[in-house]
mmCIF file of C-alpha atoms and ligand atoms in Angstrom:
data_model
loop_
_atom_site.group_PDB
_atom_site.id
_atom_site.type_symbol
_atom_site.label_atom_id
_atom_site.label_comp_id
_atom_site.label_asym_id
_atom_site.label_seq_id
_atom_site.Cartn_x
_atom_site.Cartn_y
_atom_site.Cartn_z
ATOM 1 C CA MET A 1 -23.987 6.325 -3.972
ATOM 2 C CA ASN A 2 -21.747 8.449 -5.918
ATOM 3 C CA PRO A 3 -22.138 7.770 -9.655
ATOM 4 C CA ASP A 4 -18.412 7.176 -9.981
ATOM 5 C CA THR A 5 -18.300 3.966 -8.126
ATOM 6 C CA ARG A 6 -16.772 0.681 -9.353
ATOM 7 C CA SER A 7 -17.817 -2.589 -7.759
ATOM 8 C CA PHE A 8 -15.143 -5.589 -7.638
ATOM 9 C CA ALA A 9 -15.825 -9.140 -6.841
ATOM 10 C CA LEU A 10 -13.359 -10.262 -4.207
ATOM 11 C CA GLY A 11 -14.006 -14.079 -3.309
ATOM 12 C CA SER A 12 -17.436 -13.829 -1.697
ATOM 13 C CA TYR A 13 -17.336 -10.237 -1.047
ATOM 14 C CA THR A 14 -18.259 -7.336 -3.050
ATOM 15 C CA SER A 15 -16.181 -4.135 -2.519
ATOM 16 C CA ASN A 16 -17.198 -0.721 -3.861
ATOM 17 C CA VAL A 17 -14.683 1.785 -4.608
ATOM 18 C CA VAL A 18 -16.219 5.308 -4.634
ATOM 19 C CA PHE A 19 -14.109 7.754 -6.623
ATOM 20 C CA TYR A 20 -14.615 11.451 -5.781
ATOM 21 C CA ASP A 21 -13.834 14.119 -7.874
ATOM 22 C CA SER A 22 -10.648 16.183 -7.340
ATOM 23 C CA ILE A 23 -12.108 18.885 -4.872
ATOM 24 C CA SER A 24 -15.021 17.244 -2.957
ATOM 25 C CA PRO A 25 -14.909 16.669 0.538
ATOM 26 C CA LEU A 26 -15.322 13.044 2.013
ATOM 27 C CA SER A 27 -18.948 12.441 2.748
ATOM 28 C CA ILE A 28 -19.640 9.312 4.592
ATOM 29 C CA SER A 29 -23.073 8.227 6.244
ATOM 30 C CA ASN A 30 -24.288 5.446 8.467
ATOM 31 C CA ALA A 31 -21.340 5.237 10.552
ATOM 32 C CA SER A 32 -21.768 3.550 13.904
ATOM 33 C CA LEU A 33 -18.199 4.134 15.128
ATOM 34 C CA VAL A 34 -15.288 6.283 13.294
ATOM 35 C CA ILE A 35 -11.690 5.501 14.031
ATOM 36 C CA CYS A 36 -9.052 7.976 12.894
ATOM 37 C CA ASP A 37 -5.657 9.102 14.254
ATOM 38 C CA THR A 38 -4.833 12.699 15.630
ATOM 39 C CA ASN A 39 -3.521 13.742 12.268
ATOM 40 C CA THR A 40 -6.609 12.699 10.219
ATOM 41 C CA GLU A 41 -9.230 13.909 12.777
ATOM 42 C CA HIS A 42 -9.649 17.134 10.908
ATOM 43 C CA ILE A 43 -10.739 15.084 7.955
ATOM 44 C CA VAL A 44 -13.507 13.389 10.170
ATOM 45 C CA GLU A 45 -14.676 16.827 11.213
ATOM 46 C CA SER A 46 -15.817 17.649 7.613
ATOM 47 C CA CYS A 47 -16.883 14.291 6.363
ATOM 48 C CA GLY A 48 -20.544 14.675 6.404
ATOM 49 C CA GLU A 49 -22.847 12.788 8.779
ATOM 50 C CA ALA A 50 -20.121 10.391 10.054
ATOM 51 C CA ALA A 51 -18.578 13.605 11.862
ATOM 52 C CA HIS A 52 -21.411 13.083 14.376
ATOM 53 C CA ALA A 53 -20.865 9.398 15.062
ATOM 54 C CA PRO A 54 -19.013 7.973 17.934
ATOM 55 C CA ARG A 55 -15.394 8.502 17.171
ATOM 56 C CA MET A 56 -11.941 6.845 18.484
ATOM 57 C CA VAL A 57 -9.019 8.964 17.946
ATOM 58 C CA LEU A 58 -5.622 6.938 17.930
ATOM 59 C CA ALA A 59 -2.079 8.215 18.151
ATOM 60 C CA PRO A 60 -0.667 8.115 14.691
ATOM 61 C CA GLY A 61 2.180 5.765 13.795
ATOM 62 C CA GLU A 62 3.048 2.076 13.110
ATOM 63 C CA SER A 63 3.222 1.281 16.862
ATOM 64 C CA GLU A 64 -0.708 1.666 17.028
ATOM 65 C CA LYS A 65 -0.964 -1.415 14.742
ATOM 66 C CA SER A 66 -0.859 -3.605 17.773
ATOM 67 C CA MET A 67 -2.990 -6.340 19.855
ATOM 68 C CA PRO A 68 -3.775 -4.021 22.738
ATOM 69 C CA VAL A 69 -4.986 -1.289 20.365
ATOM 70 C CA LEU A 70 -6.891 -3.805 18.482
ATOM 71 C CA GLU A 71 -8.530 -4.845 21.829
ATOM 72 C CA SER A 72 -9.356 -1.188 22.694
ATOM 73 C CA ILE A 73 -11.238 -0.793 19.561
ATOM 74 C CA LEU A 74 -13.198 -3.905 20.143
ATOM 75 C CA ARG A 75 -13.993 -2.844 23.691
ATOM 76 C CA THR A 76 -15.170 0.460 22.184
ATOM 77 C CA ALA A 77 -17.396 -1.214 19.759
ATOM 78 C CA VAL A 78 -19.029 -3.158 22.615
ATOM 79 C CA GLU A 79 -19.477 -0.128 24.831
ATOM 80 C CA HIS A 80 -21.254 1.575 21.952
ATOM 81 C CA GLY A 81 -23.385 -1.408 21.623
ATOM 82 C CA LEU A 82 -22.525 -2.022 18.032
ATOM 83 C CA SER A 83 -24.097 -5.085 16.317
ATOM 84 C CA ARG A 84 -23.129 -7.197 13.452
ATOM 85 C CA GLY A 85 -25.037 -5.100 10.906
ATOM 86 C CA ASP A 86 -23.488 -1.822 12.134
ATOM 87 C CA THR A 87 -20.616 -0.033 10.472
ATOM 88 C CA ILE A 88 -17.104 0.734 11.663
ATOM 89 C CA VAL A 89 -15.493 3.355 9.535
ATOM 90 C CA GLY A 90 -11.784 3.729 9.319
ATOM 91 C CA ILE A 91 -10.450 7.156 8.224
ATOM 92 C CA GLY A 92 -6.584 7.329 7.818
ATOM 93 C CA GLY A 93 -3.452 5.936 6.478
ATOM 94 C CA GLY A 94 -2.521 2.373 5.972
ATOM 95 C CA VAL A 95 -1.959 1.832 9.669
ATOM 96 C CA ILE A 96 -5.858 2.920 10.409
ATOM 97 C CA THR A 97 -7.122 0.944 7.526
ATOM 98 C CA ASP A 98 -5.211 -2.314 8.285
ATOM 99 C CA LEU A 99 -6.182 -1.981 11.959
ATOM 100 C CA VAL A 100 -9.856 -1.133 11.498
ATOM 101 C CA GLY A 101 -10.278 -3.597 8.940
ATOM 102 C CA PHE A 102 -8.912 -6.312 11.326
ATOM 103 C CA ALA A 103 -11.113 -5.160 14.139
ATOM 104 C CA ALA A 104 -14.258 -5.220 11.833
ATOM 105 C CA SER A 105 -13.512 -8.545 10.445
ATOM 106 C CA VAL A 106 -13.383 -10.233 14.030
ATOM 107 C CA TYR A 107 -16.121 -7.933 15.704
ATOM 108 C CA MET A 108 -19.074 -10.443 16.263
ATOM 109 C CA ARG A 109 -17.416 -12.354 13.366
ATOM 110 C CA GLY A 110 -17.577 -9.616 10.720
ATOM 111 C CA CYS A 111 -19.419 -6.215 10.845
ATOM 112 C CA ARG A 112 -19.746 -3.860 8.224
ATOM 113 C CA LEU A 113 -16.491 -1.992 7.218
ATOM 114 C CA VAL A 114 -16.136 1.325 5.384
ATOM 115 C CA LEU A 115 -12.584 2.844 4.783
ATOM 116 C CA ALA A 116 -11.629 6.236 3.649
ATOM 117 C CA PRO A 117 -7.839 6.096 3.044
ATOM 118 C CA THR A 118 -6.153 9.681 3.645
ATOM 119 C CA SER A 119 -2.624 8.942 2.532
ATOM 120 C CA LEU A 120 -1.527 8.230 -0.986
ATOM 121 C CA LEU A 121 -0.071 4.941 -0.066
ATOM 122 C CA ALA A 122 -3.423 3.764 1.528
ATOM 123 C CA MET A 123 -5.379 4.945 -1.555
ATOM 124 C CA VAL A 124 -3.276 3.270 -4.213
ATOM 125 C CA ASP A 125 -2.617 0.097 -2.012
ATOM 126 C CA ALA A 126 -3.547 -0.501 1.698
ATOM 127 C CA ALA A 127 -7.169 0.320 1.818
ATOM 128 C CA PHE A 128 -8.203 -2.065 -1.052
ATOM 129 C CA GLY A 129 -7.830 -5.838 -1.360
ATOM 130 C CA GLY A 130 -8.846 -7.043 2.153
ATOM 131 C CA LYS A 131 -5.493 -7.717 3.698
ATOM 132 C CA THR A 132 -5.974 -6.610 7.439
ATOM 133 C CA GLY A 133 -3.671 -6.921 10.438
ATOM 134 C CA VAL A 134 -1.533 -5.896 13.293
ATOM 135 C CA ASN A 135 2.367 -6.275 14.015
ATOM 136 C CA PHE A 136 2.748 -9.238 16.516
ATOM 137 C CA SER A 137 5.857 -10.529 18.525
ATOM 138 C CA GLY A 138 8.352 -8.176 16.679
ATOM 139 C CA TYR A 139 7.068 -9.134 13.159
ATOM 140 C CA LYS A 140 5.012 -6.791 10.721
ATOM 141 C CA ASN A 141 1.501 -7.929 9.914
ATOM 142 C CA MET A 142 1.925 -11.283 11.664
ATOM 143 C CA VAL A 143 -1.602 -11.534 12.585
ATOM 144 C CA GLY A 144 -4.618 -10.714 10.233
ATOM 145 C CA THR A 145 -7.309 -11.627 7.934
ATOM 146 C CA PHE A 146 -8.521 -11.103 4.472
ATOM 147 C CA TYR A 147 -11.580 -8.978 5.043
ATOM 148 C CA PRO A 148 -12.451 -6.544 1.965
ATOM 149 C CA ALA A 149 -14.300 -3.382 2.982
ATOM 150 C CA THR A 150 -17.785 -3.049 1.673
ATOM 151 C CA ASP A 151 -17.058 0.607 0.286
ATOM 152 C CA VAL A 152 -13.691 2.377 -0.137
ATOM 153 C CA HIS A 153 -14.010 6.122 -0.448
ATOM 154 C CA ILE A 154 -11.237 7.680 -2.652
ATOM 155 C CA ALA A 155 -11.301 11.423 -2.172
ATOM 156 C CA PRO A 156 -8.153 13.081 -3.444
ATOM 157 C CA SER A 157 -8.993 16.265 -1.747
ATOM 158 C CA VAL A 158 -7.995 14.723 1.704
ATOM 159 C CA LEU A 159 -4.295 14.566 0.618
ATOM 160 C CA ALA A 160 -3.944 18.409 1.077
ATOM 161 C CA SER A 161 -2.721 17.861 4.614
ATOM 162 C CA LEU A 162 -0.550 14.902 3.937
ATOM 163 C CA PRO A 163 3.258 15.667 4.833
ATOM 164 C CA GLU A 164 5.422 15.842 1.745
ATOM 165 C CA ARG A 165 7.536 12.876 2.707
ATOM 166 C CA GLU A 166 4.364 10.639 3.280
ATOM 167 C CA TYR A 167 3.141 11.950 -0.171
ATOM 168 C CA ARG A 168 6.340 10.746 -1.836
ATOM 169 C CA SER A 169 6.287 7.564 -0.154
ATOM 170 C CA GLY A 170 2.859 6.842 -1.780
ATOM 171 C CA LEU A 171 4.419 7.786 -5.025
ATOM 172 C CA GLY A 172 7.082 4.939 -4.672
ATOM 173 C CA GLU A 173 4.171 2.592 -4.697
ATOM 174 C CA THR A 174 2.154 4.311 -7.304
ATOM 175 C CA ILE A 175 5.064 4.163 -9.913
ATOM 176 C CA LYS A 176 5.387 0.370 -8.917
ATOM 177 C CA ASN A 177 1.689 -0.212 -9.685
ATOM 178 C CA ALA A 178 2.123 1.529 -13.061
ATOM 179 C CA LEU A 179 4.989 -0.827 -13.809
ATOM 180 C CA LEU A 180 2.626 -3.755 -12.941
ATOM 181 C CA GLY A 181 -0.025 -2.934 -15.534
ATOM 182 C CA ASP A 182 -0.643 0.540 -16.754
ATOM 183 C CA GLU A 183 1.624 1.874 -19.324
ATOM 184 C CA GLU A 184 -0.488 5.063 -19.820
ATOM 185 C CA LEU A 185 -0.088 5.695 -16.112
ATOM 186 C CA LEU A 186 3.621 5.304 -16.413
ATOM 187 C CA GLY A 187 3.606 7.778 -19.393
ATOM 188 C CA LEU A 188 1.481 10.237 -17.257
ATOM 189 C CA LEU A 189 3.982 9.988 -14.387
ATOM 190 C CA GLU A 190 6.743 10.706 -16.743
ATOM 191 C CA ARG A 191 5.372 13.522 -18.649
ATOM 192 C CA GLU A 192 3.398 15.176 -15.789
ATOM 193 C CA HIS A 193 6.205 14.895 -13.165
ATOM 194 C CA GLN A 194 5.936 18.556 -12.151
ATOM 195 C CA ALA A 195 2.029 18.461 -11.832
ATOM 196 C CA VAL A 196 2.301 15.123 -9.760
ATOM 197 C CA ALA A 197 4.857 16.751 -7.345
ATOM 198 C CA ALA A 198 2.829 19.773 -6.965
ATOM 199 C CA ARG A 199 -0.363 17.613 -6.244
ATOM 200 C CA ASN A 200 -2.025 19.397 -9.189
ATOM 201 C CA PRO A 201 -5.765 18.155 -8.433
ATOM 202 C CA GLU A 202 -6.915 16.813 -11.815
ATOM 203 C CA VAL A 203 -3.672 15.084 -12.527
ATOM 204 C CA LEU A 204 -3.378 13.628 -9.107
ATOM 205 C CA ARG A 205 -7.086 12.278 -9.179
ATOM 206 C CA GLU A 206 -6.352 10.327 -12.523
ATOM 207 C CA VAL A 207 -2.913 9.093 -11.090
ATOM 208 C CA ILE A 208 -4.753 7.630 -7.862
ATOM 209 C CA ARG A 209 -7.637 6.375 -9.943
ATOM 210 C CA ARG A 210 -5.324 4.560 -12.291
ATOM 211 C CA GLY A 211 -2.822 3.504 -9.670
ATOM 212 C CA LEU A 212 -5.702 1.893 -7.579
ATOM 213 C CA LEU A 213 -7.264 0.295 -10.634
ATOM 214 C CA VAL A 214 -4.162 -1.794 -11.227
ATOM 215 C CA LYS A 215 -4.284 -3.143 -7.778
ATOM 216 C CA CYS A 216 -7.991 -3.814 -8.178
ATOM 217 C CA GLY A 217 -7.407 -5.952 -11.465
ATOM 218 C CA ILE A 218 -4.891 -7.977 -9.545
ATOM 219 C CA VAL A 219 -6.737 -8.713 -6.380
ATOM 220 C CA GLU A 220 -9.849 -9.391 -8.069
ATOM 221 C CA GLN A 221 -8.126 -12.342 -9.625
ATOM 222 C CA ASP A 222 -6.350 -13.577 -6.565
ATOM 223 C CA LEU A 223 -7.803 -12.287 -3.377
ATOM 224 C CA THR A 224 -5.916 -14.545 -0.891
ATOM 225 C CA GLU A 225 -2.496 -14.414 -2.864
ATOM 226 C CA THR A 226 -2.254 -17.751 -4.171
ATOM 227 C CA GLY A 227 -0.903 -16.709 -7.565
ATOM 228 C CA ILE A 228 -0.640 -13.153 -9.188
ATOM 229 C CA ARG A 229 -1.159 -11.077 -6.277
ATOM 230 C CA ALA A 230 2.271 -11.891 -5.417
ATOM 231 C CA PHE A 231 3.263 -9.581 -8.277
ATOM 232 C CA LEU A 232 2.275 -6.550 -6.251
ATOM 233 C CA ASN A 233 5.365 -7.510 -4.134
ATOM 234 C CA LEU A 234 7.511 -6.114 -7.014
ATOM 235 C CA GLY A 235 10.501 -4.574 -5.251
ATOM 236 C CA HIS A 236 9.295 -5.577 -1.913
ATOM 237 C CA THR A 237 11.805 -8.282 -0.830
ATOM 238 C CA PHE A 238 14.527 -5.916 -1.170
ATOM 239 C CA ALA A 239 12.641 -3.044 0.572
ATOM 240 C CA HIS A 240 11.524 -5.033 3.505
ATOM 241 C CA ALA A 241 15.138 -5.993 3.998
ATOM 242 C CA LEU A 242 16.263 -2.475 3.736
ATOM 243 C CA GLU A 243 13.742 -1.224 6.050
ATOM 244 C CA SER A 244 14.684 -3.747 8.630
ATOM 245 C CA VAL A 245 18.530 -3.500 8.265
ATOM 246 C CA ALA A 246 18.428 0.263 8.150
ATOM 247 C CA GLY A 247 16.109 0.527 11.141
ATOM 248 C CA PHE A 248 12.181 0.978 10.624
ATOM 249 C CA GLY A 249 11.694 4.771 9.861
ATOM 250 C CA THR A 250 15.005 5.477 8.452
ATOM 251 C CA TRP A 251 13.577 4.853 4.944
ATOM 252 C CA THR A 252 9.717 5.089 4.477
ATOM 253 C CA HIS A 253 8.086 2.199 2.978
ATOM 254 C CA GLY A 254 7.518 3.942 -0.475
ATOM 255 C CA GLU A 255 11.225 5.025 -0.377
ATOM 256 C CA ALA A 256 12.292 1.523 0.288
ATOM 257 C CA VAL A 257 10.057 0.262 -2.438
ATOM 258 C CA ALA A 258 11.507 2.603 -4.824
ATOM 259 C CA TRP A 259 15.070 1.500 -4.104
ATOM 260 C CA GLY A 260 13.731 -2.231 -4.322
ATOM 261 C CA THR A 261 12.076 -1.809 -7.710
ATOM 262 C CA ALA A 262 15.279 -0.389 -9.181
ATOM 263 C CA LYS A 263 17.096 -3.301 -7.743
ATOM 264 C CA ALA A 264 14.484 -5.801 -8.799
ATOM 265 C CA ALA A 265 15.114 -4.333 -12.351
ATOM 266 C CA ARG A 266 18.650 -4.805 -12.187
ATOM 267 C CA LEU A 267 18.236 -8.200 -10.830
ATOM 268 C CA GLY A 268 16.008 -9.039 -13.909
ATOM 269 C CA GLU A 269 18.702 -7.494 -16.100
ATOM 270 C CA LEU A 270 21.243 -9.830 -14.830
ATOM 271 C CA LEU A 271 19.006 -12.795 -15.122
ATOM 272 C CA GLY A 272 18.333 -11.898 -18.993
ATOM 273 C CA ILE A 273 14.757 -11.163 -18.323
ATOM 274 C CA THR A 274 14.524 -7.289 -18.129
ATOM 275 C CA PRO A 275 15.631 -5.247 -21.040
ATOM 276 C CA SER A 276 18.406 -2.659 -20.046
ATOM 277 C CA ALA A 277 16.116 0.104 -21.576
ATOM 278 C CA TYR A 278 13.241 -0.811 -19.352
ATOM 279 C CA ARG A 279 15.608 -0.773 -16.304
ATOM 280 C CA THR A 280 16.980 2.563 -17.209
ATOM 281 C CA ARG A 281 13.516 3.816 -17.596
ATOM 282 C CA ILE A 282 12.626 2.747 -14.128
ATOM 283 C CA GLU A 283 15.626 4.299 -12.516
ATOM 284 C CA ARG A 284 15.197 7.431 -14.488
ATOM 285 C CA LEU A 285 11.532 7.857 -13.348
ATOM 286 C CA TYR A 286 12.332 7.036 -9.592
ATOM 287 C CA SER A 287 15.357 9.359 -9.802
ATOM 288 C CA GLU A 288 13.225 12.300 -11.133
ATOM 289 C CA TYR A 289 10.926 12.004 -8.435
ATOM 290 C CA GLY A 290 13.830 12.305 -6.194
ATOM 291 C CA PHE A 291 14.122 8.782 -4.690
ATOM 292 C CA ARG A 292 17.458 7.477 -3.541
ATOM 293 C CA LEU A 293 18.520 4.575 -5.584
ATOM 294 C CA HIS A 294 21.687 3.816 -3.404
ATOM 295 C CA ALA A 295 21.580 2.535 0.005
ATOM 296 C CA GLU A 296 24.231 2.215 2.582
ATOM 297 C CA ALA A 297 23.693 -0.859 4.058
ATOM 298 C CA SER A 298 25.872 -4.285 4.755
ATOM 299 C CA HIS A 299 24.952 -6.705 1.795
ATOM 300 C CA GLU A 300 25.400 -9.688 3.956
ATOM 301 C CA LEU A 301 22.785 -8.208 6.538
ATOM 302 C CA LEU A 302 20.426 -7.460 3.457
ATOM 303 C CA ILE A 303 20.631 -11.039 2.305
ATOM 304 C CA GLU A 304 20.100 -12.429 5.761
ATOM 305 C CA ALA A 305 16.879 -10.072 6.173
ATOM 306 C CA MET A 306 15.598 -11.380 2.899
ATOM 307 C CA TRP A 307 15.624 -14.840 4.221
ATOM 308 C CA HIS A 308 13.196 -13.941 7.048
ATOM 309 C CA ASP A 309 10.946 -12.378 4.378
ATOM 310 C CA LYS A 310 7.699 -14.123 3.709
ATOM 311 C CA LYS A 311 8.410 -14.621 -0.012
ATOM 312 C CA LEU A 312 10.334 -17.755 0.809
ATOM 313 C CA LYS A 313 8.971 -20.920 -0.919
ATOM 314 C CA ASP A 314 10.568 -24.434 -0.915
ATOM 315 C CA GLY A 315 13.380 -23.121 0.995
ATOM 316 C CA ARG A 316 14.332 -20.830 -2.013
ATOM 317 C CA LEU A 317 14.284 -16.994 -2.308
ATOM 318 C CA TYR A 318 11.858 -16.075 -5.083
ATOM 319 C CA PHE A 319 11.752 -12.409 -6.620
ATOM 320 C CA VAL A 320 9.259 -10.497 -8.730
ATOM 321 C CA VAL A 321 10.985 -9.405 -11.907
ATOM 322 C CA GLN A 322 9.714 -7.980 -15.411
ATOM 323 C CA SER A 323 10.353 -8.186 -18.932
ATOM 324 C CA GLY A 324 8.145 -4.877 -19.505
ATOM 325 C CA VAL A 325 5.218 -3.076 -18.256
ATOM 326 C CA GLY A 326 2.629 -5.688 -17.125
ATOM 327 C CA GLN A 327 4.935 -8.590 -17.846
ATOM 328 C CA THR A 328 5.731 -9.986 -14.672
ATOM 329 C CA GLN A 329 7.107 -13.172 -13.229
ATOM 330 C CA LEU A 330 8.284 -14.830 -10.061
ATOM 331 C CA VAL A 331 11.780 -16.472 -10.110
ATOM 332 C CA PRO A 332 14.024 -18.197 -7.695
ATOM 333 C CA VAL A 333 17.269 -16.507 -7.083
ATOM 334 C CA GLU A 334 20.617 -17.594 -5.724
ATOM 335 C CA ALA A 335 22.468 -15.488 -2.878
ATOM 336 C CA ASN A 336 25.495 -14.732 -5.235
ATOM 337 C CA THR A 337 23.342 -13.345 -7.815
ATOM 338 C CA LEU A 338 21.844 -11.040 -5.135
ATOM 339 C CA ARG A 339 25.456 -10.121 -3.941
ATOM 340 C CA GLU A 340 26.117 -8.863 -7.665
ATOM 341 C CA VAL A 341 22.955 -6.879 -7.689
ATOM 342 C CA LEU A 342 23.564 -5.177 -4.370
ATOM 343 C CA SER A 343 26.945 -4.331 -5.247
ATOM 344 C CA ASP A 344 25.952 -2.341 -8.283
HETATM 345 N N1 NAD B 401 -3.256 -4.089 3.663
HETATM 346 C C1 NAD B 401 -2.486 -3.686 2.665
HETATM 347 O O1 NAD B 401 -2.663 -4.323 1.588
HETATM 348 C C2 NAD B 401 -1.289 -2.896 2.971
HETATM 349 C C3 NAD B 401 -0.596 -2.680 1.709
HETATM 350 C C4 NAD B 401 0.491 -1.623 1.886
HETATM 351 C C5 NAD B 401 0.708 -1.087 3.091
HETATM 352 N N2 NAD B 401 0.003 -1.405 4.232
HETATM 353 C C6 NAD B 401 0.179 -0.936 5.592
HETATM 354 O O2 NAD B 401 0.152 0.486 5.530
HETATM 355 C C7 NAD B 401 0.827 0.995 6.550
HETATM 356 C C8 NAD B 401 1.445 2.226 6.012
HETATM 357 O O3 NAD B 401 0.554 3.152 5.592
HETATM 358 P P1 NAD B 401 0.840 4.787 5.397
HETATM 359 O O4 NAD B 401 2.080 4.941 4.657
HETATM 360 O O5 NAD B 401 -0.532 5.438 5.011
HETATM 361 O O6 NAD B 401 1.131 5.088 6.929
HETATM 362 P P2 NAD B 401 0.509 5.754 8.095
HETATM 363 O O7 NAD B 401 -0.817 5.168 8.102
HETATM 364 O O8 NAD B 401 1.307 5.615 9.287
HETATM 365 O O9 NAD B 401 0.361 7.244 7.660
HETATM 366 C C9 NAD B 401 1.526 7.999 7.413
HETATM 367 C C10 NAD B 401 1.410 9.288 8.332
HETATM 368 O O10 NAD B 401 0.526 10.231 7.673
HETATM 369 C C11 NAD B 401 -0.400 10.642 8.439
HETATM 370 N N3 NAD B 401 -1.586 10.958 7.751
HETATM 371 C C12 NAD B 401 -2.255 10.038 6.935
HETATM 372 N N4 NAD B 401 -3.097 10.857 6.035
HETATM 373 C C13 NAD B 401 -2.834 12.103 6.406
HETATM 374 C C14 NAD B 401 -3.592 13.312 6.064
HETATM 375 N N5 NAD B 401 -4.348 13.315 4.876
HETATM 376 N N6 NAD B 401 -3.117 14.511 6.474
HETATM 377 C C15 NAD B 401 -2.120 14.470 7.521
HETATM 378 N N7 NAD B 401 -1.639 13.469 7.841
HETATM 379 C C16 NAD B 401 -1.787 12.290 7.313
HETATM 380 C C17 NAD B 401 -0.611 9.677 9.687
HETATM 381 O O11 NAD B 401 -1.137 10.044 10.703
HETATM 382 C C18 NAD B 401 0.787 9.048 9.777
HETATM 383 O O12 NAD B 401 1.371 10.034 10.571
HETATM 384 C C19 NAD B 401 1.877 -0.044 7.201
HETATM 385 O O13 NAD B 401 1.474 -0.511 8.320
HETATM 386 C C20 NAD B 401 1.608 -1.210 6.098
HETATM 387 O O14 NAD B 401 2.064 -2.327 6.540
HETATM 388 C C21 NAD B 401 -1.007 -2.277 4.099
#
């Protein structure tokens, strides 16, 4: 295996993250079935041995994260005679990694899973940590499992073809990860803004590596989200509400997370937890990367949507707020405080 491999113990699983250098192509062997979408198939064509394995190419987009598509993957696995020891490989963005992860977790009660994320968002977030799933009955990620991949291949070179808006969406989550636990990454994102925006290979590799390691550190302590894994939801209660009120697709997930993280900073400030200087730092950074920090949406509809979010405990809404980089807490919040935050 590539020498730059880090192993993480996730519950009873071990998940290896293989970090490639900034220019090497993806190289995957021992694949029994490769699943990608039409936008990532060109990456499969040049990914070594796995390019010759049986392949299933899906349409791109969130609508593929569904039970019927899951079933078609399982049927394909049966048709190719895959056994429990065989490996299903997912090469794509978060839609592919969530869907393929779910399929591998239930195929013969769990076969080998290898993931190669091809979007920035999937690299720093979706592909690592074992959360798999499909959308069901109108709800996102309603059905799924915790099933970490055996190997996660992080090859920054595959980002060359990622559309600009998707790239920026990934930066929204990457900045959030930096806030959760890596002051050096935050400084790098501030100092090297131009290089990051231009996808400078060396800078990008370091940004991805550090962004992902923040997530690894958190998930290693709490695979099934009984505690600190919830911190990864910084900005997400706001973000999910905006995505649903504005209509899915109006804001990308990362754009909504940027807006939501800035709102969480304002919320923390109102509650006397977040220093004003830290809030300003967050807003400045997101603005520098061109994220919109103002949303035209009904405050009452946003608050209603928050009540439908999964971060509801004891009938109260809980939010992740911070007093500084890596200093994070979960606090209950009243609707009137939210109205004040949304009015700003
Ligand atoms: N499991 C988790 O922990 C977790 C965490 C965050 C997000 N997610 C899930 O991830 C999904 C979003 O992921 P996403 O933003 O990667 O979306 P996505 O998978 O839809 O990818 C975005 C678009 O970029 C295209 N694409 C991806 N890589 C490409 C490349 N290298 N070149 C050209 N085109 C490329 C895709 O085909 C798609 O059209 C959501 O379903 C979300 O629920 C899961």
